[in-house]
mmCIF file with all atom_site columns, C-alpha atoms in Angstrom:
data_model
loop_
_atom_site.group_PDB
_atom_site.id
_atom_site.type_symbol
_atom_site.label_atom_id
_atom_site.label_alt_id
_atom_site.label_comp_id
_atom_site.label_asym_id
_atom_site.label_entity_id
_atom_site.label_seq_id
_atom_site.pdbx_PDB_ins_code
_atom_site.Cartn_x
_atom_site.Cartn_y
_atom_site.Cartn_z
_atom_site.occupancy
_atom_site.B_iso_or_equiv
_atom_site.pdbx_formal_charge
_atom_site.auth_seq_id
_atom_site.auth_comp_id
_atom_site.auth_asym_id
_atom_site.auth_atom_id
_atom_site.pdbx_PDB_model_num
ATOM 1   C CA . UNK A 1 1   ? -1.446  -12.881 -2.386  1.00 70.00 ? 90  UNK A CA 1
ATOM 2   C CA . UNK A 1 2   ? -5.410  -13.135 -1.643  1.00 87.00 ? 91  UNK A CA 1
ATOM 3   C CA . UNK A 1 3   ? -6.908  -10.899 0.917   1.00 95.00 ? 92  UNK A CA 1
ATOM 4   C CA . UNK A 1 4   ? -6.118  -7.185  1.586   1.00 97.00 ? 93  UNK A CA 1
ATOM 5   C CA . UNK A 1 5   ? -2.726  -6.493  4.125   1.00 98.00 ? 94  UNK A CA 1
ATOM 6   C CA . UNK A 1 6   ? -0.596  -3.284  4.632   1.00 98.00 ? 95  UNK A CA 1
ATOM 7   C CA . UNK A 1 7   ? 3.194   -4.590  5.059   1.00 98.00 ? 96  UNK A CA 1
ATOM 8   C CA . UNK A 1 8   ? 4.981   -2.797  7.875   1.00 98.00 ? 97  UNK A CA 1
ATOM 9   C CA . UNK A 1 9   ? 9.047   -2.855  8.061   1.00 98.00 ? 98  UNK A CA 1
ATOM 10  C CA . UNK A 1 10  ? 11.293  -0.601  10.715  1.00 98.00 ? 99  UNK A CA 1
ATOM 11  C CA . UNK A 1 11  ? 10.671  3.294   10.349  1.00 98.00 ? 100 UNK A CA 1
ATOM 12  C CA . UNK A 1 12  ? 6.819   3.194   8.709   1.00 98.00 ? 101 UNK A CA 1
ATOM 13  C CA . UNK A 1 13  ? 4.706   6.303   8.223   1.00 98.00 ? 102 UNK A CA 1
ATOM 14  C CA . UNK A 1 14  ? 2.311   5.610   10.969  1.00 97.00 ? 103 UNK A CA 1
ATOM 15  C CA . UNK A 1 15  ? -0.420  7.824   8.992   1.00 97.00 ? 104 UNK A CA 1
ATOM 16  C CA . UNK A 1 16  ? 0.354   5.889   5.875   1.00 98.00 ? 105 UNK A CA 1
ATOM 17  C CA . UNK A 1 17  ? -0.638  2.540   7.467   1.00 98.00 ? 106 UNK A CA 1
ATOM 18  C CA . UNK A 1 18  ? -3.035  3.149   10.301  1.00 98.00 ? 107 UNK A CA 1
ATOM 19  C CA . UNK A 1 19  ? -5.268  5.855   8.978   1.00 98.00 ? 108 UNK A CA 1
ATOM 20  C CA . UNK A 1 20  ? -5.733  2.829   5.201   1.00 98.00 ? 109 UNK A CA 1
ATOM 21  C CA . UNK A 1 21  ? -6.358  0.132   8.030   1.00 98.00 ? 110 UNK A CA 1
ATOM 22  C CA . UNK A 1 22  ? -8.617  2.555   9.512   1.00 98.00 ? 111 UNK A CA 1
ATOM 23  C CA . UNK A 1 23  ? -10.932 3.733   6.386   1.00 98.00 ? 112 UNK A CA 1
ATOM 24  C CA . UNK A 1 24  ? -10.556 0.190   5.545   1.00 98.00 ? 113 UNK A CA 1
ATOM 25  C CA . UNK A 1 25  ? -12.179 -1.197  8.439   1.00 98.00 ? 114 UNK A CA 1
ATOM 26  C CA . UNK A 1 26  ? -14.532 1.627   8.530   1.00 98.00 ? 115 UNK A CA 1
ATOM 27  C CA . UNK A 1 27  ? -15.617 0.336   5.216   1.00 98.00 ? 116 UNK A CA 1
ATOM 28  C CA . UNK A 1 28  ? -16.310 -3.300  6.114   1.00 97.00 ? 117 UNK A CA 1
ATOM 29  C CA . UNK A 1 29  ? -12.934 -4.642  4.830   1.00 98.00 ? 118 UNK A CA 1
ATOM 30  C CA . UNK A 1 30  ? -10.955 -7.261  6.370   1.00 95.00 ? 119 UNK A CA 1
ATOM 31  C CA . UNK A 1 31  ? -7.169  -6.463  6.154   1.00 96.00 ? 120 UNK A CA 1
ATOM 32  C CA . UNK A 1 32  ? -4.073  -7.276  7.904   1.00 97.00 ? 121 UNK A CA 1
ATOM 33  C CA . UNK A 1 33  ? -1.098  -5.544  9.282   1.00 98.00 ? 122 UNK A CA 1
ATOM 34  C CA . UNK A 1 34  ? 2.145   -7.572  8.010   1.00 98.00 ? 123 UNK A CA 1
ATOM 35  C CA . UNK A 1 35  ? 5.486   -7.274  9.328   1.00 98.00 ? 124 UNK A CA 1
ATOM 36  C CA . UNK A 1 36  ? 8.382   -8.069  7.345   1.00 97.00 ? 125 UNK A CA 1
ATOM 37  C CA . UNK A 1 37  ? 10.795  -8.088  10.473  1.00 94.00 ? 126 UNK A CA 1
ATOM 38  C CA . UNK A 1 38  ? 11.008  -11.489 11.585  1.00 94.00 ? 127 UNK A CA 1
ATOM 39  C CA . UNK A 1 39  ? 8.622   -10.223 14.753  1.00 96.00 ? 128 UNK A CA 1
ATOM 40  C CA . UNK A 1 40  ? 5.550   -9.303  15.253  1.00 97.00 ? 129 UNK A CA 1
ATOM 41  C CA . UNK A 1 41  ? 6.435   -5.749  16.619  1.00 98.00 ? 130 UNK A CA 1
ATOM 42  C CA . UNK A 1 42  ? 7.627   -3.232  14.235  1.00 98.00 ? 131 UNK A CA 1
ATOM 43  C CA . UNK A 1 43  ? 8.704   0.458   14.847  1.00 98.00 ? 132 UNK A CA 1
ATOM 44  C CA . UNK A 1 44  ? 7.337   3.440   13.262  1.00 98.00 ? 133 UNK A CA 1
ATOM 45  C CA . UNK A 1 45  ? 9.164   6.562   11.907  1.00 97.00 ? 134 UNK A CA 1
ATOM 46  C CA . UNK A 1 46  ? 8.210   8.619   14.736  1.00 97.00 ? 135 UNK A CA 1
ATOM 47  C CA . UNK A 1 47  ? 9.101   5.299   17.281  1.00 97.00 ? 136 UNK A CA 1
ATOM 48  C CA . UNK A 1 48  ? 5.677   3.804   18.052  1.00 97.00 ? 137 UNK A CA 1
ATOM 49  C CA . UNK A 1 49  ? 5.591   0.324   18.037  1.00 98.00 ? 138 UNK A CA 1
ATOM 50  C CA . UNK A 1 50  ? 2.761   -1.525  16.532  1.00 98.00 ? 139 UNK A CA 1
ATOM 51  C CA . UNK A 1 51  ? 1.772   -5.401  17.070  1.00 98.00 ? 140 UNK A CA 1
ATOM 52  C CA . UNK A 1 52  ? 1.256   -6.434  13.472  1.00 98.00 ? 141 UNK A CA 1
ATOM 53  C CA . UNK A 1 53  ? -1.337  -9.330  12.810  1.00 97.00 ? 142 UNK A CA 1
ATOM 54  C CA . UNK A 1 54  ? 0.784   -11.548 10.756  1.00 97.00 ? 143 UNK A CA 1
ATOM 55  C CA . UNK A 1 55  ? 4.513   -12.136 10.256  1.00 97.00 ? 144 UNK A CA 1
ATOM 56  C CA . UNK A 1 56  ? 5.953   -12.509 6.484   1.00 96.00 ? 145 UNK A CA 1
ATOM 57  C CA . UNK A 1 57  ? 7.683   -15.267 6.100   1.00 91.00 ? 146 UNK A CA 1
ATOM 58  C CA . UNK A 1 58  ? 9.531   -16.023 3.066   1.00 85.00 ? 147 UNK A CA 1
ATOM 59  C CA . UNK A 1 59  ? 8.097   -18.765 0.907   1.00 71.00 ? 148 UNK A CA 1
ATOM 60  C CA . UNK A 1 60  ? 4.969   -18.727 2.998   1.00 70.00 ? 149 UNK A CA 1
ATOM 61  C CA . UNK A 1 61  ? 1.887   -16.560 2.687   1.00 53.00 ? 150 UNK A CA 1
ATOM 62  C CA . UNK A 1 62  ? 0.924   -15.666 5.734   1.00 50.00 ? 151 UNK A CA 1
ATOM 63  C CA . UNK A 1 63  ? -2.021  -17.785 6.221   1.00 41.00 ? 152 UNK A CA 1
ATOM 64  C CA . UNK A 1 64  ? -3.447  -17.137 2.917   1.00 49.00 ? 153 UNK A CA 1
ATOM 65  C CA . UNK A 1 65  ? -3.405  -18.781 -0.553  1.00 48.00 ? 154 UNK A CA 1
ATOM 66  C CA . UNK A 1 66  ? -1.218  -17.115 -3.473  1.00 61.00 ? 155 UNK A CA 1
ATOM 67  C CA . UNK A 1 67  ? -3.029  -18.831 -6.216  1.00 71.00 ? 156 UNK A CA 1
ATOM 68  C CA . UNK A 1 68  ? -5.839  -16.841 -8.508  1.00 84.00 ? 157 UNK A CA 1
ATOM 69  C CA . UNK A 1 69  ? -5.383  -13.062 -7.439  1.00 92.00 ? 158 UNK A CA 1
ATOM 70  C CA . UNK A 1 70  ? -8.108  -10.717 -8.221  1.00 94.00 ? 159 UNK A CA 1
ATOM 71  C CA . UNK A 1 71  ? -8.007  -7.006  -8.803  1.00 95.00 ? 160 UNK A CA 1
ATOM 72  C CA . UNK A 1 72  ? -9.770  -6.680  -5.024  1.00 96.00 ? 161 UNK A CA 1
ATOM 73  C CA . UNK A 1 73  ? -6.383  -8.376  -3.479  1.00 97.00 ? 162 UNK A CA 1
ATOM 74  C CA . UNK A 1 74  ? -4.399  -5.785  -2.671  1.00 98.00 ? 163 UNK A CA 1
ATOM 75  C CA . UNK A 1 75  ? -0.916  -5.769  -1.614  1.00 98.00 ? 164 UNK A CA 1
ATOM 76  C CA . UNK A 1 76  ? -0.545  -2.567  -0.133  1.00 98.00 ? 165 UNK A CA 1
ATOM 77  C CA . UNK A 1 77  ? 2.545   -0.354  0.772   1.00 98.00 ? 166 UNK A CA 1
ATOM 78  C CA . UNK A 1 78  ? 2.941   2.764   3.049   1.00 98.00 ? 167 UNK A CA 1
ATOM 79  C CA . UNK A 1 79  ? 6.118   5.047   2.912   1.00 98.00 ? 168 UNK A CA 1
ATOM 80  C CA . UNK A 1 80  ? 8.139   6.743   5.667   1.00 97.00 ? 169 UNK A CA 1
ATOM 81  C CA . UNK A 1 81  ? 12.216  6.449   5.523   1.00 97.00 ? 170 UNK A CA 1
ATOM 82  C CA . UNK A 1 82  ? 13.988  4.558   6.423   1.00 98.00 ? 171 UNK A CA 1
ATOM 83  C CA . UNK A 1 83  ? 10.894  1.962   6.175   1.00 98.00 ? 172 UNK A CA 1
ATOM 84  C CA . UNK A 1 84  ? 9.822   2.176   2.386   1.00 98.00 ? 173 UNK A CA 1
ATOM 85  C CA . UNK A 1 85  ? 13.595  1.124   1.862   1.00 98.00 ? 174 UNK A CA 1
ATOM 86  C CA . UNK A 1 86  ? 13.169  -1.459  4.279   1.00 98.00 ? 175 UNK A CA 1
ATOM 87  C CA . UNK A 1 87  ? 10.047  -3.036  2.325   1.00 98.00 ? 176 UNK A CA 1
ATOM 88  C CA . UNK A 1 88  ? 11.805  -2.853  -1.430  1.00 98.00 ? 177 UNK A CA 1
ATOM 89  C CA . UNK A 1 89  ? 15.123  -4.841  0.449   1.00 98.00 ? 178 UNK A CA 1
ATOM 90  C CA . UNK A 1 90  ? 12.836  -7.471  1.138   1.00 97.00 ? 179 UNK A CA 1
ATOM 91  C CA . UNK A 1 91  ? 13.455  -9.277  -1.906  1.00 97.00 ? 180 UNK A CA 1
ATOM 92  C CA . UNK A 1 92  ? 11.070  -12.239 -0.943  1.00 97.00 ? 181 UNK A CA 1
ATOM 93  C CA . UNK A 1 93  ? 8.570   -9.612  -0.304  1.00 97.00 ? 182 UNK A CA 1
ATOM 94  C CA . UNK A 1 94  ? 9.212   -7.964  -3.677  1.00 97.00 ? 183 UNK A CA 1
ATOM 95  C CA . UNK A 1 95  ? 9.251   -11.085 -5.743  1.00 97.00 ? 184 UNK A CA 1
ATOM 96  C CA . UNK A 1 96  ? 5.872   -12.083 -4.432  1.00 96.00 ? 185 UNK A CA 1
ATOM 97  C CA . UNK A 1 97  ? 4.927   -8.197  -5.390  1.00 97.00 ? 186 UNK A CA 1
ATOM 98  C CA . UNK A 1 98  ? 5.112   -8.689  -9.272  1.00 97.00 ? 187 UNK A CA 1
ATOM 99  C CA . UNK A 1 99  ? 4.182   -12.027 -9.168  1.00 96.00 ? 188 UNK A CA 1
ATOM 100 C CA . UNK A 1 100 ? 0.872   -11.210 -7.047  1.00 97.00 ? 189 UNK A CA 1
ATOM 101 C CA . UNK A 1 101 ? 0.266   -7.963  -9.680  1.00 97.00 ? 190 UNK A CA 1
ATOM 102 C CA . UNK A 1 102 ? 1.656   -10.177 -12.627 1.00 96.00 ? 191 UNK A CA 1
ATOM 103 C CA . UNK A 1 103 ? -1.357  -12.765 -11.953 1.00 96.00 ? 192 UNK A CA 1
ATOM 104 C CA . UNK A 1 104 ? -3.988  -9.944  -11.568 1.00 97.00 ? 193 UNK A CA 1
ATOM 105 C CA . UNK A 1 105 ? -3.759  -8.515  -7.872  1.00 97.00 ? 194 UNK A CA 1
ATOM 106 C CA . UNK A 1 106 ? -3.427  -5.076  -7.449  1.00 98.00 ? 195 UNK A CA 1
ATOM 107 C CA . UNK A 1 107 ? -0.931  -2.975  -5.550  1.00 98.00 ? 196 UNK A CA 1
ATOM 108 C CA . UNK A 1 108 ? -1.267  0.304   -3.494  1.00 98.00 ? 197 UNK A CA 1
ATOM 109 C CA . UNK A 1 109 ? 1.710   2.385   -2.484  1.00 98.00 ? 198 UNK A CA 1
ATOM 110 C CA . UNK A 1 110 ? 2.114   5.980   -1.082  1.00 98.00 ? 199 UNK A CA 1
ATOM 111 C CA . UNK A 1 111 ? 4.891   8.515   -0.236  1.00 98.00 ? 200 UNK A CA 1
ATOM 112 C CA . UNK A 1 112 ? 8.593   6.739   -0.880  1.00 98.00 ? 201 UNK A CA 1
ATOM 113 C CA . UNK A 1 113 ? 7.014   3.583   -1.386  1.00 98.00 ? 202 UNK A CA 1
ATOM 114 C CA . UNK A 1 114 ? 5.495   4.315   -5.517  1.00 98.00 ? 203 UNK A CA 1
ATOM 115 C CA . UNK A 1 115 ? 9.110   4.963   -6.133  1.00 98.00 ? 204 UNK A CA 1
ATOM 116 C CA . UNK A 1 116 ? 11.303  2.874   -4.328  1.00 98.00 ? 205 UNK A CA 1
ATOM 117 C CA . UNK A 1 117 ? 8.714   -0.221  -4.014  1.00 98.00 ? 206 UNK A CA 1
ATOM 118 C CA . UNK A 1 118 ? 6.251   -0.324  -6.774  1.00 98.00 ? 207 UNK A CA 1
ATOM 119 C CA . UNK A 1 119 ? 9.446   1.062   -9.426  1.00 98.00 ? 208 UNK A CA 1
ATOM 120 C CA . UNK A 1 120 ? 10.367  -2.851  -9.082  1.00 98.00 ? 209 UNK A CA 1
ATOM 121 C CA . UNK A 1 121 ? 7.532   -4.031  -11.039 1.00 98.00 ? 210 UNK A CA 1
ATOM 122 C CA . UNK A 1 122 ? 8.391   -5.279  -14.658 1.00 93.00 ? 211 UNK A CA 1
ATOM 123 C CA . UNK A 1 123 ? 6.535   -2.878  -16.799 1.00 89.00 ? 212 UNK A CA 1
ATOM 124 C CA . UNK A 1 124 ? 5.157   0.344   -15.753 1.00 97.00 ? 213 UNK A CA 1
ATOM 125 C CA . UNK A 1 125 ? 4.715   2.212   -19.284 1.00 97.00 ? 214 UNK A CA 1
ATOM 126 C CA . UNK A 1 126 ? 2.038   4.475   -19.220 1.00 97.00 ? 215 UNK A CA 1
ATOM 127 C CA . UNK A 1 127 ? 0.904   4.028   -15.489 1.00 98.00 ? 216 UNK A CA 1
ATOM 128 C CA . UNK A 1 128 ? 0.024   7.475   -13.505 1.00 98.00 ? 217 UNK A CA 1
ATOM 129 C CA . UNK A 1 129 ? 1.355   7.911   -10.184 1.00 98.00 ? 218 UNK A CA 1
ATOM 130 C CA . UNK A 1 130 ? 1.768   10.115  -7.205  1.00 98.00 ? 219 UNK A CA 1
ATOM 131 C CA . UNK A 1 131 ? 4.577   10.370  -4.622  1.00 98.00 ? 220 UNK A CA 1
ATOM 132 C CA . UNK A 1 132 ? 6.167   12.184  -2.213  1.00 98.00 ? 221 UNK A CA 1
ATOM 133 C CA . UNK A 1 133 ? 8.438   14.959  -4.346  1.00 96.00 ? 222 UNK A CA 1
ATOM 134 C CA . UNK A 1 134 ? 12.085  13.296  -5.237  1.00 96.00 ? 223 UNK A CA 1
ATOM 135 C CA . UNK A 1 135 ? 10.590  9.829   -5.966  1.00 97.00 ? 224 UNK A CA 1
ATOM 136 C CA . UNK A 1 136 ? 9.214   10.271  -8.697  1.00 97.00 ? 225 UNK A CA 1
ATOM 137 C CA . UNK A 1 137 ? 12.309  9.641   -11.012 1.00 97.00 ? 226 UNK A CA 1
ATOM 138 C CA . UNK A 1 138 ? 12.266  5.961   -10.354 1.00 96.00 ? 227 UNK A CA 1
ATOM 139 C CA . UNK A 1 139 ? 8.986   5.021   -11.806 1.00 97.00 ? 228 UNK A CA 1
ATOM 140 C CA . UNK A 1 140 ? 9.180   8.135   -14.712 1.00 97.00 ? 229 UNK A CA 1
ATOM 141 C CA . UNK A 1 141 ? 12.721  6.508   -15.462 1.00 96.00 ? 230 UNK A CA 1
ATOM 142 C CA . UNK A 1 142 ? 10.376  3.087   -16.690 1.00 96.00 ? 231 UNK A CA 1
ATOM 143 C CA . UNK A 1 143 ? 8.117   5.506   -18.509 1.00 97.00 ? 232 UNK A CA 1
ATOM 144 C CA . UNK A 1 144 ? 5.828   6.350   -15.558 1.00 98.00 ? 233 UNK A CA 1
ATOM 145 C CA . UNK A 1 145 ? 3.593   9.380   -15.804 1.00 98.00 ? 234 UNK A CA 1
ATOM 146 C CA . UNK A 1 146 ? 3.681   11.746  -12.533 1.00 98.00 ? 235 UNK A CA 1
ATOM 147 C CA . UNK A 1 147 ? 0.816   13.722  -11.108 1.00 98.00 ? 236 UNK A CA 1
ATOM 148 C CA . UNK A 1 148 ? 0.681   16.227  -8.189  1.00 97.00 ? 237 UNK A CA 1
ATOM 149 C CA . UNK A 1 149 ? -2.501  14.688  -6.859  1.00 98.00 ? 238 UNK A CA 1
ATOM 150 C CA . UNK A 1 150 ? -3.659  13.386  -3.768  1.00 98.00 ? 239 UNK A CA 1
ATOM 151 C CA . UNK A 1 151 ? -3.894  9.932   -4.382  1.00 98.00 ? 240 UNK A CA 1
ATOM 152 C CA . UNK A 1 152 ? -3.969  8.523   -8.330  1.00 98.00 ? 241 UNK A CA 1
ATOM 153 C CA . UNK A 1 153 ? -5.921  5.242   -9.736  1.00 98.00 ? 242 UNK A CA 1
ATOM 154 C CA . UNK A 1 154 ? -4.231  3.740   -12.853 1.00 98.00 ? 243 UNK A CA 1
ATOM 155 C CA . UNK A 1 155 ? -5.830  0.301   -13.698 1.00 97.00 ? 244 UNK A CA 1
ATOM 156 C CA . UNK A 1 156 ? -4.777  -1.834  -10.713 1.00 98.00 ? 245 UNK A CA 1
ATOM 157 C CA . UNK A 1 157 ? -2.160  0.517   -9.371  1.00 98.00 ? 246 UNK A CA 1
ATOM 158 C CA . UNK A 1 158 ? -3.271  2.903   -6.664  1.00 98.00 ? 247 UNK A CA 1
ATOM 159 C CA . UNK A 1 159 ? -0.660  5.539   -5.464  1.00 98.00 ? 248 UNK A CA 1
ATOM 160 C CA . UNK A 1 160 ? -0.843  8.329   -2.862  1.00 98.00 ? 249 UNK A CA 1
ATOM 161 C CA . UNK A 1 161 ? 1.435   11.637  -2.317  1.00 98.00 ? 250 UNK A CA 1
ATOM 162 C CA . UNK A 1 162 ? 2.302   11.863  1.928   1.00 98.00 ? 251 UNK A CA 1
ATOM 163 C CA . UNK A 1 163 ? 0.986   11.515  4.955   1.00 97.00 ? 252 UNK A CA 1
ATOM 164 C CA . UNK A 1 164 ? -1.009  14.145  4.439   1.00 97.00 ? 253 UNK A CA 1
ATOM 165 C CA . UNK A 1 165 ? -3.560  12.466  2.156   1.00 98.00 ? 254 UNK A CA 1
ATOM 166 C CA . UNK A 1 166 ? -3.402  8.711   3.508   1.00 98.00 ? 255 UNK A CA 1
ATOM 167 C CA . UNK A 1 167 ? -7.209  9.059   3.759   1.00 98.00 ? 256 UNK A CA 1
ATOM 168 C CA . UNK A 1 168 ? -7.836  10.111  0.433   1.00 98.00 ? 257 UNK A CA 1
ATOM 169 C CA . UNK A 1 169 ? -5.627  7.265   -0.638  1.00 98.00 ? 258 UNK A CA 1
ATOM 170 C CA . UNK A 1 170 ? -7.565  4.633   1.818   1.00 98.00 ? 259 UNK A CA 1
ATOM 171 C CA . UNK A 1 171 ? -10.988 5.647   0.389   1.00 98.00 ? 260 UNK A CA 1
ATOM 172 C CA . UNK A 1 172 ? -9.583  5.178   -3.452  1.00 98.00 ? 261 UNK A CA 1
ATOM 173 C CA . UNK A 1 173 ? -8.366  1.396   -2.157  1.00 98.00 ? 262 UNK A CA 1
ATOM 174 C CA . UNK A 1 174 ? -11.923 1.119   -0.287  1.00 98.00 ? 263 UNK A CA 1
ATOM 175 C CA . UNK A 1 175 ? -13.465 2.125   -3.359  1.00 98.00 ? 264 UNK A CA 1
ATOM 176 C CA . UNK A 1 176 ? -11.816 -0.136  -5.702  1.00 98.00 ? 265 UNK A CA 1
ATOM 177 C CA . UNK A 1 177 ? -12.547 -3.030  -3.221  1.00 98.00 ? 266 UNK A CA 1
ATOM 178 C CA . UNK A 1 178 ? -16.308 -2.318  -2.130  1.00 98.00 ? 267 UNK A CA 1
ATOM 179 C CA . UNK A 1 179 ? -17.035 0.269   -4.799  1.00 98.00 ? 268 UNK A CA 1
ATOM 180 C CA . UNK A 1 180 ? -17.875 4.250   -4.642  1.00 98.00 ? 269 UNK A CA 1
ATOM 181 C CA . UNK A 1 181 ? -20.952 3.970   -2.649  1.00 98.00 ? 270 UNK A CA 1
ATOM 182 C CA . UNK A 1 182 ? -19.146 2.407   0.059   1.00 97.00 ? 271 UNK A CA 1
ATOM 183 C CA . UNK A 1 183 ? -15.920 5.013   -0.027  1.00 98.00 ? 272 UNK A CA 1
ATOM 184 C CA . UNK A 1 184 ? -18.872 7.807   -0.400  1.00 97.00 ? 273 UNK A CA 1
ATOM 185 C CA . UNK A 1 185 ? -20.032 6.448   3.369   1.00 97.00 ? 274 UNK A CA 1
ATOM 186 C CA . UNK A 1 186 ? -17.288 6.141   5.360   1.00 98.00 ? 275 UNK A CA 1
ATOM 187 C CA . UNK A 1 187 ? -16.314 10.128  3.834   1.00 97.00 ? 276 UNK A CA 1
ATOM 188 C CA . UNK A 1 188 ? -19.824 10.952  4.842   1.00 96.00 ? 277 UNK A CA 1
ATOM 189 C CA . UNK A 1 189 ? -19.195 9.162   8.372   1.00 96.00 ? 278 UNK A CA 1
ATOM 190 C CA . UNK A 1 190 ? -15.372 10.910  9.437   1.00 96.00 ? 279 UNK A CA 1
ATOM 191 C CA . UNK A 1 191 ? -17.217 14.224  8.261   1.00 93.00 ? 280 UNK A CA 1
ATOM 192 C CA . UNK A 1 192 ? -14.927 14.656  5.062   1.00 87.00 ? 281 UNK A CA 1
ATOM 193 C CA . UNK A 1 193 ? -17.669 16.686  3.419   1.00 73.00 ? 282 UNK A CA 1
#
């Protein structure tokens, strides 16, 4: 899938998603809020609704070409229960997943999501990761390497821990997009110094 967008299902971390759209913005990237309901309007763990830009729809790409992902397309994932197990039922949305990473795109995931989400890939030897504690099993069970960071890089998978550190993970996806002068800024510019 070209393009950068954060898919939303029922019971989101609103941190998780807003505060990456956010940074992302803030950076000078163009990325979209996806729902995989059906609907535009999609509920958040702690029952805000949000008006998503785009709808999935199976079989479609919402709006954008599939063909030729690069490592700056990013498919990206945020946690909160019961949505991260929303978003890995979506078996549409998880078969375009590896195929989107298999052809070169890159994949960002944070809380539940690393482990009950990004744990579908095909081959995830070697790969570091963070999650939220208790997830980790599913991605060490496909020899997954786990680390109590704030948000870990590992080639073209980008993982973060909770809520708590959606902007550190939003400034590694920023960075890997526009590059570490542009993350550096928009730190400087929400006074993360």
């Amino acid at each position: 899938m070209k393009g950068v967008n954060i898919f939303l299902a029922d019971g989101f971390e609103d941190c998780e998603a807003l505060a990456v759209n956010d940074v992302l913005r803030r950076g000078g990237v163009e990325c979209s809020l996806i729902s995989v309901n059906g609907t535009q309007y999609v509920t958040s763990s702690h029952g805000v609704m949000v008006k998503a830009h785009k709808v999935f729809i199976p079989g479609q790409c919402c709006d954008s070409a599939c063909e030729d992902p690069c490592e700056k397309d990013f498919m990206i994932f945020p946690g909160g229960m019961p949505g991260s197990r929303n978003l890995a039922e979506c078996a549409p949305l998880m078969e375009m997943m590896k195929r989107h990473y298999g052809e070169g795109g890159s994949v960002a995931a944070i809380c539940a999501a690393p482990g009950l989400v990004l744990s579908q890939l095909p081959s995830l030897e070697g790969v570091h990761f963070t999650c939220f504690d208790g997830f980790q099993e599913y991605l060490l069970s496909k020899g997954a390497v786990f680390e109590e960071l704030p948000s870990v890089v590992s080639g073209r998978i980008i993982t973060g821990r909770s809520a708590g550190h959606a902007v550190s993970f939003g400034l590694d996806i920023l960075a890997a997009i526009k590059g570490e002068e542009a993350a550096a800024n928009v730190e400087y510019s929400m006074y993360l110094y």
